[in-house]
Amino acid sequence: MSQLRKNFRELLRYPSAIAGLFIILILVGVSIYALIAIPYREAIRLWRGGEEIWYMNPKNVPPEWINLFRRNDLPASFLLDSQSEEENIHGTVVKEVTPLSEEMTEVKITFSFDYPYEDYPQELMLYLNGSYREKKPYVAITIITPDGRELRANELSIDEAETYRFSQDQRLQRRLRGLAPMVGIFSVPDTDPPVILQGTYQVVLTGFTFEEGSDFNARLVMHGKVAGWAGTDHRRRDLSVALLWGAPLALAFGLLAALGTTVTTMVISAVGVWFGGWVDELIQRITEVNLVLPFLPILIMIGTFYSKSIWLMLGATILLSIFGGSIKTYRAIFLQIKESPYIEAARAYGAGNFRIILLYLVPRIIPMLIPTLVTLIPTYVFLEASLAVLGLGDPVLPTWGKIINDAQANGALYMGQYYWVLEPAVLLMITGLAFALLGFALDRIFNPRLRGV
Amino acid sequence: MREEKQPQPALLERTLARKKVADTIKRIVKYSAVRLVTLFLTIIVAVFLTIIIANMGGYVDEIRRGEIRENYNQQAAMNPAIRNLPIEQRRQWVEERVRLEEERLGLNKPFLVRTVSYMTNALTLNLGRSLQLTSDSGSRSVRLILLERLPSTLVLFGTANIVLFFVELYVALYLSRRYGSFLDKLIIALAPLNSAPGWFYGIFLILIFAALLKILPFGGMVDTPPPSSPLPYALSLMKHMILPMLALGLSSAFLAIYSQRTFFLIYSSEDYVEMARAKGLTSRDIERRYILRPTLPTIITSFALGLITVWTGAPIFETVFQWPGLGKQLFQAIGLYDTPIILGETVIFSYLLAITVFLLDFIYALVDPRVKVGGQGSASS
């Protein structure tokens, strides 16, 4: 234990190691947060749910904090729900129900939202839900601009689920004298080129229900030009889910692969050295064959022919990496250790072969293993990302590599949607750097040959 | 007197020198021959494993059967006597021939026999026809498609790695003389950047130099349309190689420089180096004879392993830079599920890896006089 503490204290002398450790701790923290705040099932639902989950978000928009770097703020996206009567930073909803007669009721829903932006939104829409037995509710939609104008949009009867898009309303367009509704609604009237009108807008739904117990509710959704803290992709998914969940997945894959490979390699080379003879020769030959087997193409073959499940990939990766070049290094060290007197003593007292291997040979090499392990982790993190970019990632899980794959497949770099590629790339880079920094410092401590150099 | 004595020692020296050269050649040839045979056996096992992995789900069989059936369907369509028969009879004609052919080729034989036959095909690069992809000339022969792409890959990776090798060596030597200097610390600080693969930096480099600064091309091998005369073609080629080489360098150079410089430092603290300095040899002589020579085997080994790692990243690397090589072909084949190409690429990569290993073992044998047959056995131990 004191040895561990001494090593740890020596580690802290390297500022790079401290930085690396710090970043790793943050990543672990984010992973734990992701696992708790968005449990697995919820994450899959958010990531693969389908249109019902994603309809709120605009397509392919950058994150909100981009507005910090821009002179003209891009409009944000938001949702106001009349059922919850919520108040968020974007606006408020008020619903008033006034019975007029025994059967008729007047329902008035007022959405008020602030519009301090300097660009037009992509789309503004209403999702209406009516509950009725035979007679559908009827509603008239009006927009009140900050300068007090009232724009009458369409009037419609509400089905159980009805979608109304302002930009597709012909009547509104006619009223706006031919301007596209998004431009027409949000501009100062009679300006050419159109000037944005900032202020508080109101969308008022004045409706009537014709049965007892009949009601309707609405959700106002604005598709701005920015959304969320991570932006959205081509299927309107919020990227923050994938960015958050990518952390535990990357860490888990990297750690499991690195651990599995190093431990197994260690044990195999110890076994080879201890038993000698044909076992040793066999391991050497297998290592040579493994050198010639092309690693990635074989993984690709397994991925395309069989299954892309991440467990299969993990297993195949470990299997192909066990007989790597490090077997020779360990072998050299084990050969030295094998001649030590205490091994001879163990043989004298009749210790079984595997007892000697596991209890005496292997522990001697563990200090050397630690820096190798840590430096190996980023290799596997990037391997998983590489597989995902190739299209062989796990089809269900949201990983960073998958985001890059989607971005690549949809031409993100050519369309100027840099955030789509940069966000996962930067995260990958940070993860790799953190482990590499830590691994280098550990290497300076644990590798005797590098001391003093 | 001098005139008389001189010829004799000179003659002796020349004879000794010639014998030394002859011995070296014999040693190298014997070593290379053994390595060649060993490597070939290794390839056989590797391709065997590849076929087994590929065929466990029966995919290679499917390809074979599909090919035969397509062949006979085509024949039936082209043969006027068969073409005009009613559908049932035509189908019967095709079925019978397909069955005979399958029996002839042994497709009904047990798994192992089939595997051996596929393996011999793969080893001789008889790789069949692709499902969808075609070569530039329109052929669907997998061998043609892949061999067409091979030179581009070799040009890129060969040039990049050789250039990087010499740059790294030079910088490492320079650094080993200036231990503790700012450049030294800078390289050490930048070393963790090497945990990311080449294609990763490729994306960033393209963003900066092609999209933002617009001074280097987005990708591809030469400008479109390609220049017709050799000199502009070569210049265009070199211009397109700058970013890929930079990306490869960023992902592997710092670590290599760091470890090489460490080796140089370790070896320069040896006693015989002290003695050489005491003798008064120049720095450059010391470096070349006493430091470089013993470290060269280790450096070459790590270079070899680095090369092999680079081959691994080739598919994505080439796709990011739109370089028309084997890697990009593999990437496309994956997307199209073009099984014969994927299998063929794996075999070709095996061959490339084996050739790389052999070349490096060969250079190793040239450089390290201790290496001989039956002595050390495997050179990279």
XYZ file of C-alpha atoms in Angstrom, chain B residues 1 11 70 103-104 108 116 124 144 179 206 219 226 255 260 290 304 314 337 342 345 367-368 373:
24
model
C 61.584 -0.765 -50.306
C 46.506 -7.767 -51.827
C -25.160 -16.555 -63.197
C -20.180 -31.479 -58.264
C -17.178 -31.018 -60.474
C -20.836 -30.600 -52.304
C -8.691 -25.825 -48.963
C -2.872 -17.599 -56.218
C -8.051 -6.680 -61.610
C 19.036 16.679 -24.237
C -8.798 19.246 -44.432
C -8.676 15.233 -51.492
C -5.266 15.089 -64.531
C 6.200 9.181 -30.378
C 14.313 6.875 -30.972
C 28.819 3.747 -32.597
C 7.990 -1.995 -39.096
C -5.809 2.686 -44.323
C -21.712 -5.683 -48.899
C -13.809 -7.669 -48.943
C -8.763 -7.179 -49.882
C 22.280 -4.077 -40.867
C 22.830 -6.351 -37.903
C 19.999 -18.576 -39.544
